[in-house]
Amino acid sequence: MNGAQALINTLVDGGVDVCFANPGTSEMHFVAALDTVPRMRGVLTLFEGVATGAADGYARIADRPAAVLLHLGPGLGNGLANLHNARRARVPMVVVVGDHAIHHKKYDAPLESDIDAVAGTVSAWVRRTGAVAQVGADAEAAIAASRSGAQISTLILPADVCWTDGAHPAAGVPAPSAGTPVDIGPVAEVLRSGEPAMILIGGDATRGPGLAAAARVVEATGARWLCETFPTRWERGAGVPAVDRLNYFAEGATAQLDGVKHLVLAGAKSPVSFFAYPGVPSDLVPAGCEVHVLCEQHGAAAALAALADEVAPDTVASVAAASRPELPTGTLTSMTAADVVGALLPEGAIVVDESNTSGVLLPQATAGAPAHDWLTLTGGAIGYGIPAAVGAAVAAPDRRVLCLESDGSAMYTISGLWTQARENLDVTTVIYDNGAYDILRIELQRVGAGSEPGPKALDLLDISRPAMDFVKIAEGMGVPARRATTCEEFADALRAAFDEPGPHLIDAVVPSMLG
Amino acid sequence: MNGAQALINTLVDGGVDVCFANPGTSEMHFVAALDTVPRMRGVLTLFEGVATGAADGYARIADRPAAVLLHLGPGLGNGLANLHNARRARVPMVVVVGDHAIHHKKYDAPLESDIDAVAGTVSAWVRRTGAVAQVGADAEAAIAASRSGAQISTLILPADVCWTDGAHPAAGVPAPSAGTPVDIGPVAEVLRSGEPAMILIGGDATRGPGLAAAARVVEATGARWLCETFPTRWERGAGVPAVDRLNYFAEGATAQLDGVKHLVLAGAKSPVSFFAYPGVPSDLVPAGCEVHVLCEQHGAAAALAALADEVAPDTVASVAAASRPELPTGTLTSMTAADVVGALLPEGAIVVDESNTSGVLLPQATAGAPAHDWLTLTGGAIGYGIPAAVGAAVAAPDRRVLCLESDGSAMYTISGLWTQARENLDVTTVIYDNGAYDILRIELQRVGAGSEPGPKALDLLDISRPAMDFVKIAEGMGVPARRATTCEEFADALRAAFDEPGPHLIDAVVPSMLG
């Protein structure tokens, strides 16, 4: 058995049986070895950022790591932005970066570069396998590190380690150990004090059990609660306790936190402004407010459950009622589009949200839709939506995936549509086609740079020259597509996409928020 | 004057007056400042790899750096693969990476990451501007370092440095100093010895003066010569001394170097295999061959001129005769397509070559075409062609740019077509559409991994499922396109594209080399 075969066997034995790949010459033995391990599914992408984003989306839904296969330093570079998002999402992932054979590295061949330095910026665990005898143990350690900390493990794999015989798969990956129980006493005391308190939930507390526990706590104690701005996986809709998110804009978050004397962090980080602005504080904790850390990102649901049993033993969590907006008619705008989505969202859908400015009304329009998962842009690196939808659909073939995507963000990783077609994934992509980097037109004002923006500045935020035709782009990659300019057309297109297997794209032409 | 204004003023005063940009919130003051400096041209890209590849292509033709504006660590990551190629091309470039405001970094906001570590892997010079008073001097130093070493300078620019007033542009960037003259004596002696010698040229010796000098030397001394496999800018065609390239495949290079007793490196690195293969040496220098370094990449042309004056004072360099292939007819293949290109290549064209396997016959088919420049994939990171064509066309608006692009490679940076349309650049992109990663199908055999490749392995190298429609993809980004399946259609399409201003794409459907 060569190193590549031992690696793949160790991966599938460790529960990692999907590999999103964009291989090159140094990974050819890995590719050849796929045929020797039937349990491993290889999913080809045309760009590495699609592979890493897909592994993120997969982990959020499957609750276990996928593997990613990348080619040398440039392949890792292309995958880096979505690895950044995955790092912030705290999802498990095993990244395999092929490298030159060990004896070849000293020659500084054209593709030689410092893989370790780049991998270190996004990976909690990095190892370079130095000999074929080590590959099984290294792969096992990569999986264990990834699963125990819900983080990225990167294994740098020289080509000769792959092609050399004499490897053995590892015996098996130990199950992640349960976290240490947290001391809920101090927070319970704070909540019983009657002083104005806010619980900010995040991490694994944004799913059913964590939400139910937090809802019981706030109902019993009178505290308020919010969810972090960019949850990894947010369960919501009819039958699920409803929570608002901390506002993206610092002004909004400050208003939400106004008057709070105790801020309890349950899996969320202490709130800070997404960007800095001249003269505006970055730290959003109100003056005089005490911050209490209940728990880290993982174990937040368990900590909240313990807290609920302590302060709200008899309280039953309220849940959102079933309720959908009326189907609107007439001109399609980001406002009316939100209502169409709310009216038609299927039961058990997975929503991948990279709609940015165009999506501001989506949460309220879908609050009473059938229960669904909502995945968000955890790290702020745009280009995550289309790839994450690939991974979510691979993880949950029995669910509909709705990817709500901005036109500007879509173009970073547009080739993910091709992988959706190749794998016949049930993904419906909606492009909010407003022809502008609208968020930047807003930010240009907010940072104080553009009270009177000049024509060159505005031109750099305008992507309508030339207009993109997303129907043609999608069809060119094998995804059926249509354009919608009215609510009726949008509703028809959404219904048709949800009814028919395989991927679809809807080019939803909406006006810019800024006119 | 704020920091952003001082930066842009310093750049244009230092001869850097084009900025390929994909900005975000932390770069909004830079964007706003563009309107205060009319001499700076901002060119928007939809993906950072297009910006960095464009700056590479620009520098190869303009012989001076462009600036690149990137957004934080993820933006740098997206640009990394083409920065890798530019590093290998030894071209000057000034990369500006916007970062969070200095006071904001400690909060570990979602987009926070280790920019410095990633930048260090591709940049010869990295600096983080710590105060607004420093921005002018830092920008000046970035330009000077980039120009003197023909390398990448990366300036990490916190948002508050941009928005704070009190900055001053630097006084002016000093001209790069001339390199130290090399001692040509030892090499002259080797060449006069009569023993079998090979001169391997590279760096700046692959352009007119260097080629002429090297041609004189080999004609006077009986030495042979070759050009490095992936020259940064290779001047060739009728009236230019003709040189073959070192073969990409180690077997071919070994045959070319067989029997050589003295290998003289004139701007080229000592030949090594691009990848390692089991049982095959990486070092391609024949046993018993002595290696003599005449000079580094920069100054190679000057060193060869001095050498020619010493060993070939009265020799006149031979040049390639004007000669074009007959226009072929019938089925389009990569063979016949090469002859069509050779028959129609315009005078003074810039050829950006990322045709990989489909392009193997292009050099001989174009050897006698009117003089032209040939840009190659210096670092091996695919996805450079479409972006480099953007930059070359911006640098030389009076020349035709022909981008010869593989289908697989095209998809990494396909959105560069949109920038070509936006800037109305005279770029003709030919997609060699064979539906496969053909180079990997070859490499799978060569690395010994695939004598009997299985269906999963072959499937990961097959990009014909689904077939991509490059006509639709191009039209979707505003570039007129047509498909060619015969030589006649291809010739018609090329002629039409060369005759009409603005970008065009030709989807050249060719069979896979492997059937």
Coordinates of C-alpha atoms in Angstrom, one line a residue, chain A:
Chain A
M1 CA 0.0 0.0 0.0
N2 CA 1.4 3.4 -0.9
G3 CA 1.1 6.5 1.1
A4 CA -1.8 7.9 -0.9
Q5 CA -3.8 4.7 -0.3
A6 CA -3.0 4.7 3.4
L7 CA -4.1 8.3 3.6
I8 CA -7.4 7.8 2.0
N9 CA -8.1 4.6 4.0
T10 CA -7.3 6.5 7.2
L11 CA -9.6 9.4 6.2
V12 CA -12.6 7.1 5.4
D13 CA -12.0 5.1 8.6
G14 CA -12.0 8.4 10.5
G15 CA -15.4 9.4 9.0
V16 CA -14.0 11.7 6.3
D17 CA -15.4 10.3 3.1
V18 CA -15.9 13.2 0.8
C19 CA -13.0 15.0 -0.8
F20 CA -13.4 18.3 -2.7
A21 CA -10.5 18.4 -5.0
N22 CA -8.6 20.5 -7.6
P23 CA -5.5 18.3 -8.0
G24 CA -2.3 18.8 -10.0
T25 CA 0.7 16.7 -10.9
S26 CA 2.0 16.3 -7.4
E27 CA -1.4 14.8 -6.4
M28 CA -1.7 12.2 -9.1
H29 CA -1.1 9.3 -6.8
F30 CA -3.8 10.5 -4.5
V31 CA -6.1 10.7 -7.5
A32 CA -5.1 7.3 -8.7
A33 CA -5.7 5.9 -5.2
L34 CA -9.3 7.0 -5.1
D35 CA -10.2 3.9 -7.2
T36 CA -8.8 1.7 -4.5
V37 CA -11.0 3.1 -1.8
P38 CA -14.7 3.0 -2.9
R39 CA -16.0 4.7 0.2
M40 CA -14.2 8.0 -0.7
R41 CA -16.2 10.3 -2.9
G42 CA -14.1 12.8 -5.0
V43 CA -15.9 16.0 -6.0
L44 CA -14.1 18.0 -8.7
T45 CA -14.0 21.8 -8.6
L46 CA -12.5 24.1 -11.2
F47 CA -11.1 26.5 -8.6
E48 CA -9.7 25.8 -5.2
G49 CA -11.9 28.4 -3.5
V50 CA -14.9 26.3 -4.5
A51 CA -13.3 23.3 -2.9
T52 CA -12.6 25.0 0.4
G53 CA -15.9 26.8 0.6
A54 CA -17.7 23.5 -0.2
A55 CA -15.9 21.7 2.7
D56 CA -17.0 24.6 4.9
G57 CA -20.7 24.2 3.8
Y58 CA -20.4 20.4 4.1
A59 CA -19.1 20.6 7.7
R60 CA -21.8 23.0 8.8
I61 CA -24.5 20.5 7.7
A62 CA -22.8 17.1 8.2
D63 CA -21.2 18.0 11.5
R64 CA -18.0 16.3 10.4
P65 CA -15.0 17.2 8.3
A66 CA -14.6 16.8 4.6
A67 CA -11.2 16.6 3.0
V68 CA -9.9 19.1 0.5
L69 CA -7.2 18.3 -2.0
L70 CA -5.1 21.3 -3.1
H71 CA -2.1 21.6 -5.4
L72 CA 1.0 23.2 -3.8
G73 CA 1.2 26.8 -2.6
P74 CA -0.8 28.5 -5.4
G75 CA -3.6 26.0 -4.9
L76 CA -3.7 26.8 -1.2
G77 CA -3.6 30.5 -2.0
N78 CA -6.6 30.1 -4.2
G79 CA -8.4 28.3 -1.4
L80 CA -7.4 30.7 1.3
A81 CA -10.3 33.1 1.4
N82 CA -12.8 30.4 2.1
L83 CA -10.5 28.7 4.6
H84 CA -10.5 32.1 6.4
N85 CA -14.3 31.9 6.5
A86 CA -14.2 28.3 7.7
R87 CA -11.7 29.2 10.4
R88 CA -14.1 31.9 11.7
A89 CA -17.0 29.4 11.4
R90 CA -15.1 27.0 13.6
V91 CA -15.9 24.0 11.4
P92 CA -13.7 20.9 11.1
M93 CA -11.9 20.3 7.9
V94 CA -8.9 18.3 6.7
V95 CA -6.9 20.1 4.1
V96 CA -4.4 18.0 2.2
V97 CA -1.9 20.2 0.3
G98 CA 0.3 18.2 -2.1
D99 CA 3.9 19.3 -2.3
H100 CA 6.9 18.4 -4.4
A101 CA 8.8 15.2 -3.5
I102 CA 11.1 15.8 -0.5
H103 CA 14.3 15.4 -2.5
H104 CA 12.9 17.8 -5.1
K105 CA 12.3 20.8 -2.9
K106 CA 15.9 22.0 -2.7
Y107 CA 15.9 22.7 -6.4
D108 CA 13.4 25.6 -6.1
A109 CA 11.4 24.4 -9.1
P110 CA 8.9 26.9 -10.5
L111 CA 6.0 25.9 -8.3
E112 CA 8.1 25.8 -5.0
S113 CA 6.8 28.2 -2.4
D114 CA 6.4 28.4 1.4
I115 CA 3.2 26.3 1.9
D116 CA 3.8 26.1 5.7
A117 CA 3.7 29.8 6.2
V118 CA 0.4 30.3 4.3
A119 CA -1.2 27.2 5.9
G120 CA -0.4 28.5 9.3
T121 CA -2.5 31.6 8.9
V122 CA -5.8 29.6 8.7
S123 CA -5.0 26.2 10.3
A124 CA -5.0 25.3 14.0
W125 CA -3.0 22.2 13.2
V126 CA -0.3 22.0 10.4
R127 CA 2.0 19.0 9.8
R128 CA 4.3 18.1 7.0
T129 CA 4.6 14.3 6.5
G130 CA 8.2 13.4 6.3
A131 CA 8.1 9.7 5.6
V132 CA 5.7 7.2 4.2
A133 CA 5.6 5.3 7.5
Q134 CA 4.1 8.4 9.1
V135 CA 1.3 9.1 6.8
G136 CA -1.3 7.0 8.6
A137 CA -0.6 8.5 12.0
D138 CA -0.4 12.0 10.6
A139 CA -3.8 11.7 8.9
E140 CA -5.3 10.3 12.1
A141 CA -3.8 13.2 14.0
A142 CA -5.2 15.7 11.5
I143 CA -8.7 14.3 11.8
A144 CA -8.5 14.1 15.6
A145 CA -7.3 17.7 15.8
S146 CA -9.9 18.9 13.4
R147 CA -12.8 17.2 15.1
S148 CA -11.8 17.9 18.7
G149 CA -11.4 21.7 18.2
A150 CA -13.7 22.1 15.2
Q151 CA -11.0 23.7 13.3
I152 CA -8.8 23.3 10.2
S153 CA -6.1 20.7 10.0
T154 CA -3.6 21.0 7.1
L155 CA -1.5 18.1 6.1
I156 CA 1.3 18.9 3.7
L157 CA 2.0 15.8 1.7
P158 CA 5.1 15.4 -0.4
A159 CA 4.5 13.6 -3.7
D160 CA 7.1 10.9 -2.8
V161 CA 5.3 10.1 0.4
C162 CA 2.2 9.4 -1.7
W163 CA 3.9 7.2 -4.3
T164 CA 6.2 5.2 -1.9
D165 CA 5.0 1.7 -0.8
G166 CA 5.1 0.5 2.8
A167 CA 2.4 2.7 4.3
H168 CA -0.3 1.6 6.8
P169 CA -3.6 3.2 7.6
A170 CA -4.0 4.3 11.2
A171 CA -6.0 2.1 13.5
G172 CA -8.8 4.6 14.0
V173 CA -9.5 8.1 15.1
P174 CA -10.7 8.5 18.7
A175 CA -14.0 10.2 19.2
P176 CA -13.7 13.8 20.3
S177 CA -13.7 14.1 24.1
A178 CA -16.5 16.0 25.6
G179 CA -15.6 19.5 26.8
T180 CA -15.1 20.3 30.4
P181 CA -18.4 21.4 32.1
V182 CA -18.5 25.1 32.8
D183 CA -19.3 26.8 36.1
I184 CA -22.7 28.4 35.5
G185 CA -23.0 29.8 39.0
P186 CA -21.7 33.3 38.4
V187 CA -23.8 33.9 35.4
A188 CA -26.9 32.5 37.2
E189 CA -26.3 35.0 39.9
V190 CA -26.0 37.8 37.5
L191 CA -29.3 36.9 35.8
R192 CA -31.1 36.6 39.1
S193 CA -29.8 40.1 40.1
G194 CA -32.6 41.7 38.1
E195 CA -30.1 44.2 36.5
P196 CA -30.5 44.6 32.7
A197 CA -28.7 41.7 31.1
M198 CA -28.2 40.5 27.5
I199 CA -27.2 37.0 26.5
L200 CA -25.3 37.0 23.3
I201 CA -25.3 33.5 21.8
G202 CA -23.1 32.0 19.2
G203 CA -21.0 28.9 18.3
D204 CA -23.0 25.8 18.7
A205 CA -25.8 27.5 20.6
T206 CA -27.5 28.8 17.5
R207 CA -29.1 25.5 16.8
G208 CA -32.2 23.9 18.2
P209 CA -31.1 22.7 21.7
G210 CA -29.0 25.8 22.4
L211 CA -31.8 28.1 21.2
A212 CA -34.3 26.3 23.3
A213 CA -32.1 26.5 26.4
A214 CA -31.4 30.2 25.9
A215 CA -35.0 30.9 25.3
R216 CA -35.9 29.3 28.6
V217 CA -33.3 31.4 30.4
V218 CA -34.4 34.7 29.0
E219 CA -38.1 33.9 29.6
A220 CA -37.5 33.0 33.2
T221 CA -35.1 35.8 34.1
G222 CA -36.2 38.7 32.0
A223 CA -32.9 39.0 30.4
R224 CA -32.8 39.8 26.6
W225 CA -30.8 37.9 24.1
L226 CA -29.3 38.2 20.7
C227 CA -27.4 36.0 18.3
E228 CA -24.0 36.8 16.9
T229 CA -24.1 38.7 13.6
F230 CA -22.7 35.8 11.5
P231 CA -23.7 32.4 13.0
T232 CA -22.2 29.3 11.4
R233 CA -25.5 27.5 11.3
W234 CA -28.6 29.2 12.5
E235 CA -31.7 27.1 13.0
R236 CA -34.9 29.1 12.7
G237 CA -38.4 29.3 11.4
A238 CA -41.7 27.9 12.6
G239 CA -41.4 25.8 15.8
V240 CA -37.9 27.1 16.6
P241 CA -37.2 29.7 19.3
A242 CA -36.7 33.0 17.5
V243 CA -33.7 35.4 18.2
D244 CA -32.5 38.5 16.5
R245 CA -29.0 38.9 15.3
L246 CA -26.6 41.6 16.5
N247 CA -26.6 44.2 13.8
Y248 CA -23.8 44.3 11.3
F249 CA -23.5 48.1 11.5
A250 CA -21.9 49.4 14.7
E251 CA -24.6 52.0 15.1
G252 CA -27.3 49.4 15.1
A253 CA -25.5 47.1 17.5
T254 CA -24.9 50.0 19.8
A255 CA -28.6 50.7 19.9
Q256 CA -29.4 47.0 20.5
L257 CA -27.0 46.9 23.5
D258 CA -28.0 50.3 24.9
G259 CA -28.7 50.1 28.7
V260 CA -27.2 46.7 29.2
K261 CA -25.4 46.3 32.5
H262 CA -24.4 42.6 32.1
L263 CA -23.4 41.0 28.8
V264 CA -23.3 37.2 29.0
L265 CA -21.3 35.6 26.2
A266 CA -22.6 32.1 25.4
G267 CA -20.5 30.9 22.5
A268 CA -20.2 34.4 21.0
K269 CA -17.2 36.7 21.1
S270 CA -17.5 40.1 22.8
P271 CA -19.1 42.4 20.2
V272 CA -16.8 44.6 18.1
S273 CA -17.3 46.7 15.0
F274 CA -16.8 44.7 11.8
F275 CA -14.6 47.5 10.5
A276 CA -13.2 50.6 12.2
Y277 CA -14.6 54.0 11.4
P278 CA -13.0 57.4 12.2
G279 CA -14.0 58.6 15.6
V280 CA -16.2 55.5 16.4
P281 CA -15.2 53.0 19.1
S282 CA -14.4 49.5 17.9
D283 CA -15.5 47.9 21.1
L284 CA -19.3 47.8 21.2
V285 CA -19.8 46.9 24.9
P286 CA -21.6 49.8 26.5
A287 CA -19.7 51.9 29.1
G288 CA -20.3 50.5 32.5
C289 CA -21.4 47.1 31.2
E290 CA -19.8 44.0 32.8
V291 CA -19.0 41.1 30.4
H292 CA -19.4 37.6 31.6
V293 CA -18.1 34.6 29.6
L294 CA -20.3 31.6 30.1
C295 CA -18.5 29.4 27.6
E296 CA -16.5 29.2 24.3
Q297 CA -18.0 28.5 20.9
H298 CA -18.1 24.8 21.4
G299 CA -20.1 23.6 24.4
A300 CA -22.2 26.7 24.4
A301 CA -25.4 24.7 23.9
A302 CA -24.5 22.4 26.8
A303 CA -23.6 25.3 29.0
L304 CA -26.9 27.0 28.2
A305 CA -28.8 23.8 29.0
A306 CA -27.2 23.6 32.4
L307 CA -27.9 27.2 33.0
A308 CA -31.6 26.8 32.0
D309 CA -31.9 23.8 34.3
E310 CA -30.6 26.0 37.1
V311 CA -32.6 29.3 36.5
A312 CA -35.6 28.1 34.5
P313 CA -36.3 24.5 35.5
D314 CA -40.0 24.7 34.7
T315 CA -39.9 27.1 31.8
V316 CA -40.9 25.9 28.3
A317 CA -39.3 27.8 25.5
S318 CA -41.5 29.8 23.2
V319 CA -41.1 29.2 19.6
A320 CA -41.9 31.1 16.4
A321 CA -45.4 30.6 15.0
A322 CA -45.9 29.4 11.4
S323 CA -46.5 32.5 9.3
R324 CA -45.6 33.4 5.7
P325 CA -45.8 36.7 4.0
E326 CA -48.4 37.2 1.2
L327 CA -46.9 36.7 -2.2
P328 CA -46.3 40.2 -3.5
T329 CA -46.9 41.3 -7.0
G330 CA -45.3 43.8 -9.3
T331 CA -41.8 45.1 -9.5
L332 CA -39.1 43.0 -8.0
T333 CA -37.0 44.8 -5.4
S334 CA -34.9 43.4 -2.6
M335 CA -37.9 44.1 -0.3
T336 CA -40.5 42.3 -2.4
A337 CA -38.0 39.5 -3.2
A338 CA -37.6 38.8 0.5
D339 CA -41.4 38.2 0.7
V340 CA -41.4 35.9 -2.2
V341 CA -38.6 33.9 -0.5
G342 CA -40.6 33.9 2.7
A343 CA -43.7 32.7 1.0
L344 CA -42.1 29.8 -0.9
L345 CA -39.2 28.6 1.3
P346 CA -39.5 24.8 1.4
E347 CA -39.6 22.8 4.6
G348 CA -36.2 21.8 5.8
A349 CA -34.4 24.1 3.4
I350 CA -30.8 25.1 3.9
V351 CA -30.4 28.8 3.1
V352 CA -26.8 29.9 2.2
D353 CA -26.9 33.7 2.7
E354 CA -24.5 35.9 0.9
S355 CA -27.1 38.4 -0.2
N356 CA -25.4 41.3 1.7
T357 CA -27.2 44.6 1.2
S358 CA -29.9 43.0 -0.9
G359 CA -30.8 40.6 1.9
V360 CA -31.5 42.9 4.8
L361 CA -35.2 42.1 4.9
L362 CA -34.8 38.3 4.5
P363 CA -34.7 37.4 8.2
Q364 CA -38.0 39.0 9.0
A365 CA -39.7 37.7 5.8
T366 CA -38.6 34.1 6.6
A367 CA -39.1 34.1 10.4
G368 CA -42.2 32.1 10.3
A369 CA -41.4 29.9 7.3
P370 CA -41.0 26.2 7.8
A371 CA -38.0 25.3 9.9
H372 CA -34.7 25.7 8.1
D373 CA -31.0 26.3 8.5
W374 CA -29.4 29.6 7.7
L375 CA -25.6 29.7 6.9
T376 CA -23.8 33.0 7.0
L377 CA -20.6 34.7 5.9
T378 CA -18.7 34.1 9.1
G379 CA -15.3 35.5 8.1
G380 CA -16.5 38.3 5.8
A381 CA -14.5 37.0 2.8
I382 CA -17.0 37.2 -0.1
G383 CA -17.2 34.4 -2.5
Y384 CA -18.4 31.8 0.0
G385 CA -22.0 31.4 -1.1
I386 CA -21.9 29.3 -4.2
P387 CA -19.2 27.0 -2.9
A388 CA -20.9 26.5 0.5
A389 CA -24.1 25.6 -1.3
V390 CA -22.2 22.8 -3.1
G391 CA -21.0 21.4 0.2
A392 CA -24.3 21.7 2.0
A393 CA -26.0 19.9 -0.9
V394 CA -23.5 17.1 -0.9
A395 CA -24.0 16.7 2.9
A396 CA -27.8 16.7 2.7
P397 CA -29.0 15.2 -0.6
D398 CA -32.5 15.1 0.7
R399 CA -32.8 18.8 1.4
R400 CA -33.3 21.8 -0.9
V401 CA -30.5 24.3 -0.8
L402 CA -31.3 28.0 -1.5
C403 CA -28.2 30.1 -2.1
L404 CA -29.0 33.8 -1.9
E405 CA -26.1 35.5 -3.6
S406 CA -25.0 39.1 -4.4
D407 CA -23.8 39.7 -8.0
G408 CA -20.5 41.0 -6.9
S409 CA -19.8 38.2 -4.4
A410 CA -20.9 35.6 -6.9
M411 CA -18.1 36.4 -9.3
Y412 CA -15.3 35.3 -7.0
T413 CA -16.2 31.7 -7.2
I414 CA -18.7 31.5 -10.0
S415 CA -17.3 28.2 -11.3
G416 CA -19.0 26.5 -8.4
L417 CA -22.1 26.4 -10.6
W418 CA -20.3 23.9 -12.8
T419 CA -19.7 21.6 -9.8
Q420 CA -23.4 21.9 -8.9
A421 CA -24.3 20.8 -12.4
R422 CA -21.7 18.0 -12.5
E423 CA -23.0 16.6 -9.2
N424 CA -26.6 17.3 -10.1
L425 CA -27.1 19.0 -6.7
D426 CA -30.4 20.4 -5.6
V427 CA -29.2 24.0 -5.3
T428 CA -31.2 27.0 -6.3
T429 CA -29.0 30.1 -6.7
V430 CA -30.7 33.5 -6.6
I431 CA -28.4 36.3 -7.9
Y432 CA -29.4 39.7 -6.5
D433 CA -28.4 41.5 -9.7
N434 CA -28.2 45.2 -8.8
G435 CA -25.0 46.0 -10.8
A436 CA -23.1 47.5 -7.8
Y437 CA -20.9 46.8 -4.9
D438 CA -23.7 48.4 -2.8
I439 CA -22.2 47.6 0.5
L440 CA -19.1 49.6 -0.5
R441 CA -21.3 52.5 -1.7
I442 CA -22.7 52.5 1.8
E443 CA -19.3 52.1 3.5
L444 CA -17.8 54.9 1.4
Q445 CA -20.2 57.2 3.2
R446 CA -19.8 55.6 6.6
V447 CA -16.0 55.8 6.7
G448 CA -16.3 59.5 5.9
A449 CA -14.5 59.1 2.6
G450 CA -17.3 59.9 0.3
S451 CA -19.6 62.7 1.3
E452 CA -19.0 64.0 -2.2
P453 CA -17.6 60.9 -4.0
G454 CA -15.9 61.6 -7.4
P455 CA -16.6 59.8 -10.6
K456 CA -13.5 57.6 -10.4
A457 CA -14.4 56.4 -6.9
L458 CA -18.0 55.7 -7.8
D459 CA -16.9 53.9 -11.0
L460 CA -14.8 51.5 -8.9
L461 CA -18.0 50.4 -7.0
D462 CA -20.1 50.1 -10.2
I463 CA -20.2 46.7 -11.7
S464 CA -22.9 47.4 -14.2
R465 CA -20.5 48.5 -16.9
P466 CA -20.7 46.1 -18.7
A467 CA -23.8 44.5 -17.3
M468 CA -23.3 40.8 -16.5
D469 CA -25.8 38.3 -17.9
F470 CA -26.0 35.6 -15.2
V471 CA -28.4 33.5 -17.3
K472 CA -25.7 33.1 -19.9
I473 CA -23.0 32.6 -17.4
A474 CA -24.9 29.9 -15.6
E475 CA -26.0 28.1 -18.8
G476 CA -22.4 28.3 -19.9
M477 CA -21.5 26.1 -16.9
G478 CA -24.4 23.7 -17.3
V479 CA -26.9 25.2 -14.9
P480 CA -30.4 26.0 -16.3
A481 CA -31.2 29.7 -15.6
R482 CA -33.8 32.3 -16.1
R483 CA -34.2 36.0 -15.4
A484 CA -36.9 37.6 -13.1
T485 CA -37.8 41.3 -13.1
T486 CA -41.2 41.0 -11.4
C487 CA -42.4 39.2 -8.3
E488 CA -44.6 36.9 -10.4
E489 CA -41.6 35.9 -12.5
F490 CA -39.5 35.4 -9.4
A491 CA -42.1 33.3 -7.7
D492 CA -42.6 31.2 -10.8
A493 CA -38.9 30.6 -11.2
L494 CA -38.4 29.7 -7.5
R495 CA -41.3 27.2 -7.6
A496 CA -40.0 25.6 -10.8
A497 CA -36.5 25.4 -9.3
F498 CA -37.7 23.8 -6.1
D499 CA -39.9 21.3 -8.0
E500 CA -37.2 20.0 -10.4
P501 CA -34.1 18.1 -9.3
G502 CA -30.7 19.5 -10.0
P503 CA -29.3 23.0 -9.9
H504 CA -31.0 26.2 -11.1
L505 CA -30.1 29.8 -11.2
I506 CA -32.4 32.8 -11.0
D507 CA -31.1 36.2 -12.1
A508 CA -33.2 38.4 -9.9
V509 CA -32.9 41.9 -11.3
V510 CA -33.3 44.4 -8.4
P511 CA -32.6 48.1 -8.1
S512 CA -29.6 49.2 -6.1
M513 CA -30.5 50.1 -2.5
L514 CA -29.0 53.5 -3.2
G515 CA -31.0 54.2 -6.3

